[in-house]
PDB file of C-alpha atoms and ligand atoms in Angstrom:
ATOM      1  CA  UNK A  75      69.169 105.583 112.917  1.00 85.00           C
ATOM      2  CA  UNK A  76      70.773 107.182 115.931  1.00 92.00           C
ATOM      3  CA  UNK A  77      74.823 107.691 115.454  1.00 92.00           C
ATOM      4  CA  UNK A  78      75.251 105.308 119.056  1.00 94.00           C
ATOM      5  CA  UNK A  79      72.848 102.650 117.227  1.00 96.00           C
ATOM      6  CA  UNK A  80      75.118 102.659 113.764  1.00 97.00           C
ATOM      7  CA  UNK A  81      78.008 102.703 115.889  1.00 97.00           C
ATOM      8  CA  UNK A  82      76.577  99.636 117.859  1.00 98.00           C
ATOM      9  CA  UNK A  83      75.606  97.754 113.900  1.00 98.00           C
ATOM     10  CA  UNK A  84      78.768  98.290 112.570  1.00 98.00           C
ATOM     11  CA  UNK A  85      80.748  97.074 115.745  1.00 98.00           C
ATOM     12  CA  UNK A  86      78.655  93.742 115.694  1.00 98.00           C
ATOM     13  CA  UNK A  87      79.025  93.010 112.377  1.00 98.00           C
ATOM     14  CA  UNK A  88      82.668  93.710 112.204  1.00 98.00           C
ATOM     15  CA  UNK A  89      82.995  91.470 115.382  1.00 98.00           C
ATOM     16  CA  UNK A  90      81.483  88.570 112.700  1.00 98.00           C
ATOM     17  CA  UNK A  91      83.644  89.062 109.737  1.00 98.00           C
ATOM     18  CA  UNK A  92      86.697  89.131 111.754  1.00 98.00           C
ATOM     19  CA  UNK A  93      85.518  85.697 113.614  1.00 98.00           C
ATOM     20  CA  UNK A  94      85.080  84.968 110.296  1.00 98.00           C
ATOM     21  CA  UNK A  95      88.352  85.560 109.637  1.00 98.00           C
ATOM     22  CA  UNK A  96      89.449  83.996 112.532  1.00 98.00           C
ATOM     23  CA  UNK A  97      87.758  81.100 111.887  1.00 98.00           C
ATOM     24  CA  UNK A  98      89.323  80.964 108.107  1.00 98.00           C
ATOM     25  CA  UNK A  99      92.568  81.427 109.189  1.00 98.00           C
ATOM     26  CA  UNK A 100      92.676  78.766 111.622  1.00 98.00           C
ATOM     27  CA  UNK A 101      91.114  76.153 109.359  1.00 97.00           C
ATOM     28  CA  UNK A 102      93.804  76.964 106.616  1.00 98.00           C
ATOM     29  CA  UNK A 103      96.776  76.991 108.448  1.00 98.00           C
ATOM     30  CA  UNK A 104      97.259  80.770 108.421  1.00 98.00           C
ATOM     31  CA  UNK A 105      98.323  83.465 110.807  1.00 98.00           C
ATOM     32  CA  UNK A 106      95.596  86.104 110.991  1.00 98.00           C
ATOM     33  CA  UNK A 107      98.009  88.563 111.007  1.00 98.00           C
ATOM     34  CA  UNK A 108      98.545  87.529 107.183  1.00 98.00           C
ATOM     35  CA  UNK A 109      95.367  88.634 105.830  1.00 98.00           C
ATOM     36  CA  UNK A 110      94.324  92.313 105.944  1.00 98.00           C
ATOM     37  CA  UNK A 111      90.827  93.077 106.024  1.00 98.00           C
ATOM     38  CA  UNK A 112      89.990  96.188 103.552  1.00 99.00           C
ATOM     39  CA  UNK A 113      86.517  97.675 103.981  1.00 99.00           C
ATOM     40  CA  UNK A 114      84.261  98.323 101.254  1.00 98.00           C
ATOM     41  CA  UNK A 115      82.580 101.503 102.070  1.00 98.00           C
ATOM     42  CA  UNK A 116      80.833 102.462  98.202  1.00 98.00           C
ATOM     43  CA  UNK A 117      77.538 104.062  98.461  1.00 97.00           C
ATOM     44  CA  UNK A 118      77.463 104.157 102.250  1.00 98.00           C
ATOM     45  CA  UNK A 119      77.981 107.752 103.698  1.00 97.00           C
ATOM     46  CA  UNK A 120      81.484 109.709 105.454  1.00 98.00           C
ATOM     47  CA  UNK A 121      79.865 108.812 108.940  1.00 98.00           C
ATOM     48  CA  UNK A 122      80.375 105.540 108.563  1.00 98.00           C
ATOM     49  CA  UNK A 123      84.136 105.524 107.756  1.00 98.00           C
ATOM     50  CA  UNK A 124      84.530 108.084 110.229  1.00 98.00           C
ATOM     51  CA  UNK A 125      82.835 105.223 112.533  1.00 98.00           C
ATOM     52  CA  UNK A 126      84.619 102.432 111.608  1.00 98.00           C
ATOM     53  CA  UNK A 127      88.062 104.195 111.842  1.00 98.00           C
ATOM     54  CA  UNK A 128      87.101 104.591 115.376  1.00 98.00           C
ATOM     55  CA  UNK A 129      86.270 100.918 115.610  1.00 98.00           C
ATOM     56  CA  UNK A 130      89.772 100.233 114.522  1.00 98.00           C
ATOM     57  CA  UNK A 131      89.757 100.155 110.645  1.00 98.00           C
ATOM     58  CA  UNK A 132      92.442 101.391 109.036  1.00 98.00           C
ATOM     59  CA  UNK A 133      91.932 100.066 105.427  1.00 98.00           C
ATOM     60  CA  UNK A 134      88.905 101.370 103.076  1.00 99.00           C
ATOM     61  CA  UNK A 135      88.120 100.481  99.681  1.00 99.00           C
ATOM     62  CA  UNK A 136      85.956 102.310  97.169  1.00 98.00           C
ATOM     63  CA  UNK A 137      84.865 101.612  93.121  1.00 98.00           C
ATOM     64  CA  UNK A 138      83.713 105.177  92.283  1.00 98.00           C
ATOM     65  CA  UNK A 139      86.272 108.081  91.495  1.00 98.00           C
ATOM     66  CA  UNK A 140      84.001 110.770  92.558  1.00 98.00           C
ATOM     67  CA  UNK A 141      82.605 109.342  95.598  1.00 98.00           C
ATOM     68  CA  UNK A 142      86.314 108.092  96.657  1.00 98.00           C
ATOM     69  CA  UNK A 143      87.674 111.357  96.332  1.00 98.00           C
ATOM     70  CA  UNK A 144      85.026 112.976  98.315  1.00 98.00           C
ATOM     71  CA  UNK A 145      85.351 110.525 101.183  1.00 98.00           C
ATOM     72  CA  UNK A 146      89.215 110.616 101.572  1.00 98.00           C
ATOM     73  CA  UNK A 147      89.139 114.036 101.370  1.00 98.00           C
ATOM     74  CA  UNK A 148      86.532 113.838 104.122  1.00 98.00           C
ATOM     75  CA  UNK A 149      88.577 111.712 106.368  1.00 98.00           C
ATOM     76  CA  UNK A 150      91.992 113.231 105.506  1.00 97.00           C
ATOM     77  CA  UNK A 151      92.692 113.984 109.297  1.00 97.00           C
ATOM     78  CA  UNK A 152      92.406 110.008 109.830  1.00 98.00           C
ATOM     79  CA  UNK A 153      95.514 108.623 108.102  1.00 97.00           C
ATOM     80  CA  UNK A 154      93.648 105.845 106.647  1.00 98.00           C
ATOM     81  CA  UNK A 155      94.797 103.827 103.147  1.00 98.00           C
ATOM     82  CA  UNK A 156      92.288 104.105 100.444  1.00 98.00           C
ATOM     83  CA  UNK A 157      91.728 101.313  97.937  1.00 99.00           C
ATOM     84  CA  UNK A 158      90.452 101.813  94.707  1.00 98.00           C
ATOM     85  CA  UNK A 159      88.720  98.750  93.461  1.00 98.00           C
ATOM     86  CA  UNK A 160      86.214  99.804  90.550  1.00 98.00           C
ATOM     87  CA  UNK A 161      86.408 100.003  86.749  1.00 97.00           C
ATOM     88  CA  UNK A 162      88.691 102.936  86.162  1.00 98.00           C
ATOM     89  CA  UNK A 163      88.565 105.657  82.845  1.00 97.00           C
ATOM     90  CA  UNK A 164      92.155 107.135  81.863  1.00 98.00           C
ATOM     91  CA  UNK A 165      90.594 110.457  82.433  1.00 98.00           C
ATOM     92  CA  UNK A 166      89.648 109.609  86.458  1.00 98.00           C
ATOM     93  CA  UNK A 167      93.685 108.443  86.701  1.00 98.00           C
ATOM     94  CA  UNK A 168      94.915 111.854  87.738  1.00 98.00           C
ATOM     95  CA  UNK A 169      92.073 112.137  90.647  1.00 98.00           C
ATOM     96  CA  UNK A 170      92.496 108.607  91.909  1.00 98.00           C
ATOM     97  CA  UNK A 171      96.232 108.513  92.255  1.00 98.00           C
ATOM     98  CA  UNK A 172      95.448 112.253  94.441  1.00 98.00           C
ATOM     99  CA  UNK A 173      94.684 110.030  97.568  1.00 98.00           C
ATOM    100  CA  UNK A 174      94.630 106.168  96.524  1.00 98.00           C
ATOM    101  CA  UNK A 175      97.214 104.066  98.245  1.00 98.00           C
ATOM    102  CA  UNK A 176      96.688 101.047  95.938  1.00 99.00           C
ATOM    103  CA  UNK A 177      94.810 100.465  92.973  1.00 99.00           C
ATOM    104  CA  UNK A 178      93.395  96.771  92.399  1.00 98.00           C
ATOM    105  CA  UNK A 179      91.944  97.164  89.008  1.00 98.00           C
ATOM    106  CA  UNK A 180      94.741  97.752  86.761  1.00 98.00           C
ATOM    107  CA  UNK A 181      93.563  95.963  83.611  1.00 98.00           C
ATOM    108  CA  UNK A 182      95.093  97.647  80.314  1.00 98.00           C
ATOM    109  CA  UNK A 183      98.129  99.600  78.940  1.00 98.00           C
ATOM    110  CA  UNK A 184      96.695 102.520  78.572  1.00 98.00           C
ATOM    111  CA  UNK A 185      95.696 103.042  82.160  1.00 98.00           C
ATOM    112  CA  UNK A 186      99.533 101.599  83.024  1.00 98.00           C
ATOM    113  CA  UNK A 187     100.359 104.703  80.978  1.00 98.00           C
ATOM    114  CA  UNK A 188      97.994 107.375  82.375  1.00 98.00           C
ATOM    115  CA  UNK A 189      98.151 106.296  86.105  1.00 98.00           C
ATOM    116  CA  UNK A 190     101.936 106.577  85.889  1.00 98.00           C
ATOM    117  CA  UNK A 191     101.902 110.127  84.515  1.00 98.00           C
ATOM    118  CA  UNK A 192      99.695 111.333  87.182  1.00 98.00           C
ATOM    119  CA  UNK A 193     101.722 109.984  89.669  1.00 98.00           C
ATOM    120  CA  UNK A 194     105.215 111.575  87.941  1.00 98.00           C
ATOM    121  CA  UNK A 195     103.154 114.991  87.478  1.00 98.00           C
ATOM    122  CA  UNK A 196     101.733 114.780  91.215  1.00 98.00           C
ATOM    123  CA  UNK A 197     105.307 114.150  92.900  1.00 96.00           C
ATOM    124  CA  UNK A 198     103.823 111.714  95.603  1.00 97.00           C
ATOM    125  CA  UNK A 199     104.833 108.340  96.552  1.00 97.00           C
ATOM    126  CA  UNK A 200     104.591 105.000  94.446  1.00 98.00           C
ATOM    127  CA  UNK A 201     101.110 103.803  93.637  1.00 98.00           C
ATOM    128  CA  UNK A 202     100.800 100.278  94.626  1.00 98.00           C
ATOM    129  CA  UNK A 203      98.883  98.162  91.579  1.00 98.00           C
ATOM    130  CA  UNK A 204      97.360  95.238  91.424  1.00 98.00           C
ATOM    131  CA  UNK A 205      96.287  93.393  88.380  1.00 98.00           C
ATOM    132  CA  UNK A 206      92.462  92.480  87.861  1.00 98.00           C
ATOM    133  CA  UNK A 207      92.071  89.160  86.257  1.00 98.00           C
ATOM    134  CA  UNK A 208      88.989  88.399  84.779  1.00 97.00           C
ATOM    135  CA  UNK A 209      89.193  84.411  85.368  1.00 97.00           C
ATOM    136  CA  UNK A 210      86.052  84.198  82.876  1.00 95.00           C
ATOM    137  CA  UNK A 211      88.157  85.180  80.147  1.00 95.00           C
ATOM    138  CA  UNK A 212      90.130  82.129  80.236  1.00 91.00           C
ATOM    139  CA  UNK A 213      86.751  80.162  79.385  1.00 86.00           C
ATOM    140  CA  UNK A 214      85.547  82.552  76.496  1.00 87.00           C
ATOM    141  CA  UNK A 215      83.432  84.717  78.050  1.00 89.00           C
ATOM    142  CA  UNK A 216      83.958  88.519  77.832  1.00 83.00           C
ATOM    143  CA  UNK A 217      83.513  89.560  81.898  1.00 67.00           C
ATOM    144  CA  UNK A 218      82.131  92.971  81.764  1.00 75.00           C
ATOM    145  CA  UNK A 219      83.498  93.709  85.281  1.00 81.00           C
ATOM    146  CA  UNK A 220      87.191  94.416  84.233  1.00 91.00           C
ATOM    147  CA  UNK A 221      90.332  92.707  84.420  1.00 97.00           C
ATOM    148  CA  UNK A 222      92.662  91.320  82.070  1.00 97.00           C
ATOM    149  CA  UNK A 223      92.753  87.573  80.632  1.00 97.00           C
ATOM    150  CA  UNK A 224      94.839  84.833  83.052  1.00 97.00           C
ATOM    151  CA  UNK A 225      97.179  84.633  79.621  1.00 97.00           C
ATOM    152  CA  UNK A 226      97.910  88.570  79.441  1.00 97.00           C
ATOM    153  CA  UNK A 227      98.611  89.101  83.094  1.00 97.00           C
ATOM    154  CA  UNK A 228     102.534  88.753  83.288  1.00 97.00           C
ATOM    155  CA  UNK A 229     102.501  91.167  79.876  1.00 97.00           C
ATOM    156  CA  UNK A 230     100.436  93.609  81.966  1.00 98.00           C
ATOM    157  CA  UNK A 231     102.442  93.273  85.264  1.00 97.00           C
ATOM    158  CA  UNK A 232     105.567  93.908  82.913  1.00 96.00           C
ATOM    159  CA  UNK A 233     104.070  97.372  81.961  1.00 97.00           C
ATOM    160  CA  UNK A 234     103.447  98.055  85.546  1.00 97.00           C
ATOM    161  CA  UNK A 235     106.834  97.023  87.313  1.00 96.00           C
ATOM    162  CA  UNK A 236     108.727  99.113  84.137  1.00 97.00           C
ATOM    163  CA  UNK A 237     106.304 102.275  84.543  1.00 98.00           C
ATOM    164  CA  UNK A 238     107.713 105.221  86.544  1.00 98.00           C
ATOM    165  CA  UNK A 239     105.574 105.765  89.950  1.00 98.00           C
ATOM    166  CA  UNK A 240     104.175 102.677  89.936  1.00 98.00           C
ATOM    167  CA  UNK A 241     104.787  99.451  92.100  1.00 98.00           C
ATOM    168  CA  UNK A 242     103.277  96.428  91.060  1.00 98.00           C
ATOM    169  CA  UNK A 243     102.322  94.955  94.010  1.00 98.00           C
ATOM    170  CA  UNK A 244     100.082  91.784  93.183  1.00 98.00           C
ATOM    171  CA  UNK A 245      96.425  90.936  91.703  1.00 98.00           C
ATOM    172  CA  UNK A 246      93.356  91.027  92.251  1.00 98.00           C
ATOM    173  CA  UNK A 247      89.951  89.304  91.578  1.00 98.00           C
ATOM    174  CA  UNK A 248      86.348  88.745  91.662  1.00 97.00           C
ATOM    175  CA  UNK A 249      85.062  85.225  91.809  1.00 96.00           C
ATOM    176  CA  UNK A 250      83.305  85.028  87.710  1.00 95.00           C
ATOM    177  CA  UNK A 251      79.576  84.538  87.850  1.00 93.00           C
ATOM    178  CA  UNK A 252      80.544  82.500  84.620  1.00 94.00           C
ATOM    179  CA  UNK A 253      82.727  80.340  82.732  1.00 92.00           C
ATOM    180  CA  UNK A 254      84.421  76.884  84.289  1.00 92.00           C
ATOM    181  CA  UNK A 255      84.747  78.644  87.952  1.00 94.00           C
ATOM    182  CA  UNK A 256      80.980  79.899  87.801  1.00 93.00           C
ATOM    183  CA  UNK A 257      79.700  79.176  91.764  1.00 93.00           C
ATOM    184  CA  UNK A 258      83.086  77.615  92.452  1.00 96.00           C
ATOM    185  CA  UNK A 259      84.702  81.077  93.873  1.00 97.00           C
ATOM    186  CA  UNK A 260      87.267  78.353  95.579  1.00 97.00           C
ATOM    187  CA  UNK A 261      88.529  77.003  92.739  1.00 97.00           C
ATOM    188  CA  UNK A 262      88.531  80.573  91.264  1.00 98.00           C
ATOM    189  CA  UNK A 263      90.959  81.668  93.787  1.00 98.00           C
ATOM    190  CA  UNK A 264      92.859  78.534  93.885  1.00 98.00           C
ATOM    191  CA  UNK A 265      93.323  79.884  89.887  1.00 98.00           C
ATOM    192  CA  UNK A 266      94.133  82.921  90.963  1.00 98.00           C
ATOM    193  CA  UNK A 267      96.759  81.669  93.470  1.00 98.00           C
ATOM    194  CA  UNK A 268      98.557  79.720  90.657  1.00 98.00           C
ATOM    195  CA  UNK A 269      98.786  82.819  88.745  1.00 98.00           C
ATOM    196  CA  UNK A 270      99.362  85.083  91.794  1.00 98.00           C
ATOM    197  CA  UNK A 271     102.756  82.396  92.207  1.00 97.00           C
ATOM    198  CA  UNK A 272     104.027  83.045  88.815  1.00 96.00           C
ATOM    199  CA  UNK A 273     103.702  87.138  89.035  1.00 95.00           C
ATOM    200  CA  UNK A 274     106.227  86.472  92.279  1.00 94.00           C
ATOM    201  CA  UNK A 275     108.611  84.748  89.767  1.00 89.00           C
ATOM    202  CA  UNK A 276     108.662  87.716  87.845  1.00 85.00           C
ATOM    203  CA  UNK A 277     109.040  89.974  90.870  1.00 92.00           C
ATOM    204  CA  UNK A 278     109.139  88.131  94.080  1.00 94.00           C
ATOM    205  CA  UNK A 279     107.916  91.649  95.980  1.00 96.00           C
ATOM    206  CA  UNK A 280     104.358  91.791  94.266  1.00 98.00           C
ATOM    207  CA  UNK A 281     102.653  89.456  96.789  1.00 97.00           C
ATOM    208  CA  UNK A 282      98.987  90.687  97.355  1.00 98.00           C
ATOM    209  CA  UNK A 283      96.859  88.712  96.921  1.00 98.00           C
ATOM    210  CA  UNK A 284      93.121  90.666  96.821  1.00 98.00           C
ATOM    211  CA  UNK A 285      89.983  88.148  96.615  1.00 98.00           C
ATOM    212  CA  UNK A 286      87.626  87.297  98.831  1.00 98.00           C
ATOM    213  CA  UNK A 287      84.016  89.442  99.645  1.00 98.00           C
ATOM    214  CA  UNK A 288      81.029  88.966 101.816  1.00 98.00           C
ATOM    215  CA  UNK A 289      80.202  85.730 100.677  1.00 98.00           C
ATOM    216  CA  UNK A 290      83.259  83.920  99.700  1.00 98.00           C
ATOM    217  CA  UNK A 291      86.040  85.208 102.266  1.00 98.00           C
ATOM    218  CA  UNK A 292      86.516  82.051 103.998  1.00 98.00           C
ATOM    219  CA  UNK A 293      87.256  80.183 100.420  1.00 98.00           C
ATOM    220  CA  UNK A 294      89.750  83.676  99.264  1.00 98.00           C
ATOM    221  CA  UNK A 295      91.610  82.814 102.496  1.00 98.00           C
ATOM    222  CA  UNK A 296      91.918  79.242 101.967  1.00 98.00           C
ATOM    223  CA  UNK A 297      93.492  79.394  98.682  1.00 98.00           C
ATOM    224  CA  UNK A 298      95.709  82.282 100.431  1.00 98.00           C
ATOM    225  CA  UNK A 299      94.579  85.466  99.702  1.00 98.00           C
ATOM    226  CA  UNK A 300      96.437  88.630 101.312  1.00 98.00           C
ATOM    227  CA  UNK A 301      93.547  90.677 101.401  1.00 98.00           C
ATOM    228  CA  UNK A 302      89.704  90.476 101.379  1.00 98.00           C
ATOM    229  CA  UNK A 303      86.914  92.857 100.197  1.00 98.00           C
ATOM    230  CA  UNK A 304      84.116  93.099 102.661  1.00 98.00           C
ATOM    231  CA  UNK A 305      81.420  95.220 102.171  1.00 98.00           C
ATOM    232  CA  UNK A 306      77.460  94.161 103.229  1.00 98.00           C
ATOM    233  CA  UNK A 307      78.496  92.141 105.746  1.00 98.00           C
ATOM    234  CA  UNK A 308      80.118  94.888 107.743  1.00 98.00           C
ATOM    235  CA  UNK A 309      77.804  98.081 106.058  1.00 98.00           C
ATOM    236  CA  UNK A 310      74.889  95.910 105.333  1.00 97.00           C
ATOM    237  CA  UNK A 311      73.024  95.374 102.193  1.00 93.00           C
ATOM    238  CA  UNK A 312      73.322  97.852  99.954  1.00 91.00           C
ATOM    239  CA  UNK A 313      70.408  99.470  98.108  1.00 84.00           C
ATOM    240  CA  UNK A 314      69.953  98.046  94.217  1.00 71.00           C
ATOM    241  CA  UNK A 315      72.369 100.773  92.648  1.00 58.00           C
ATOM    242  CA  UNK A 316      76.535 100.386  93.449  1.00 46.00           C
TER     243      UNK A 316
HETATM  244  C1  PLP B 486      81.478  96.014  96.175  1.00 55.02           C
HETATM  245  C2  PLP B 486      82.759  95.293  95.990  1.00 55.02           C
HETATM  246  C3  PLP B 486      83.251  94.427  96.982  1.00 55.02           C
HETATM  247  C4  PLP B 486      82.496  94.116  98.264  1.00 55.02           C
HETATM  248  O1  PLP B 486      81.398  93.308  97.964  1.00 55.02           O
HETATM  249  P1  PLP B 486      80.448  92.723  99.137  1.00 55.02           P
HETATM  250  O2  PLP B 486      79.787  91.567  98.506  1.00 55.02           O
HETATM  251  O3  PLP B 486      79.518  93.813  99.506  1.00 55.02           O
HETATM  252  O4  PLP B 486      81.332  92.344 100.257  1.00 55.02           O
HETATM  253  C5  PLP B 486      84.477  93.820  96.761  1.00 55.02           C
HETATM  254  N1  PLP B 486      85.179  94.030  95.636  1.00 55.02           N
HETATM  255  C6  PLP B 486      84.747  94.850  94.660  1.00 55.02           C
HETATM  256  C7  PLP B 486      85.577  95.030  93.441  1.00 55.02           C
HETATM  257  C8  PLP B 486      83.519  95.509  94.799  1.00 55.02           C
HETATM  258  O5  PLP B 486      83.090  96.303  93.825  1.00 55.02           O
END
């Protein structure tokens, strides 16, 4: 496909998501300006970021260290804010906190530990974490995605707020394909918004709230998330890998 024809794909579908948006907003009693829309780029190539910048987006989100790293670096002139939003390894934590603005899938100790001595040894600015919460947990079942149990989130957030470098800044989650919330992403994110409301007790500053994607935005925004995760519907499908 051309470059004027991608550019003319992209536009259109981000025109839908943000009605989308819109539309969600307006239903649930919400300013638009309170929900930030981040753009999930993973496995889709440079051009397109570089596209959608010029279309207006500013936030970008990616779940792979070496394929995040390659792409900010890429885009570097642009001043956008990269997301990372994928499993993470201790060893990836110095390379991610080299040009990740926030991290959403902060979901042990030990990565607590290792992000905040990358960001001590690197000198740069806070790195803004959310918790993951694997909602599945609370029902028995062991996730596989990430993210730390509803019941070992404010111990987690503890380790976060008292880490040097860090800034806890919220949580973050994907609607569970089982357990109780199993094709009921809004009452998973009504969950999460109950949990989201006692992390703010503990430090009334760490107010993202990240949920929402593709297919379940419009519930995410009801039950008042901050920021939502769209990838196919503004890159398109994505092929069967990532
Ligand atoms: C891929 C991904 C998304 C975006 O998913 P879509 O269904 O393509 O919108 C959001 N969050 C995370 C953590 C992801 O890995």
């Amino acid at each position: 496909m051309s470059v004027e024809r991608r550019e003319v794909e992209l536009a259109a579908n981000l025109a839908r998501v943000e009605e989308r948006i819109t539309r969600a907003c307006d239903a649930a009693g919400r300013e638009r300006a309170d929900v930030t829309l981040v753009v999930v780029t993973k496995t889709y190539p440079v051009e397109d970021v570089r596209l959608l910048a010029e279309l207006g987006v500013r936030e970008f989100a990616e779940n792979r260290d070496q394929e995040a790293a390659a792409k900010a670096a890429a885009c570097a002139d642009l001043g956008l804010s990269w997301h990372f939003v994928g499993q993470l390894q201790t060893n990836k934590a110095r390379s991610v906190a080299g040009y990740a603005d926030y991290v959403h899938s902060v979901d042990r100790a030990r990565l607590v530990t290792a992000l905040s001595a990358a960001v001590v040894h690197s000198g740069r600015a806070p790195l803004n974490c959310l918790v993951q919460v694997a909602l599945e947990k609370e029902s028995g079942h062991e996730g596989g995605r990430g993210g730390v149990a509803p019941g070992h989130v404010a111990e987690l957030a503890a380790a976060v707020a008292a880490a040097p470098g860090l800034r806890l800044a919220g949580v973050m989650t994907v609607a569970p394909l089982v357990g109780v919330h199993a094709g009921n992403p809004g009452a998973a994110f009504e969950r999460l918004k109950e949990i989201a409301r006692n992390l703010r007790s503990i430090d009334p500053a760490a107010n993202m709230v990240s949920a929402g994607m593709s297919g379940d935005l419009e519930e995410a925004i009801v039950a008042g998330a901050t920021h939502v995760r769209v990838g196919s519907a503004v890159l398109g499908v994505r092929a069967a890998l990532g």
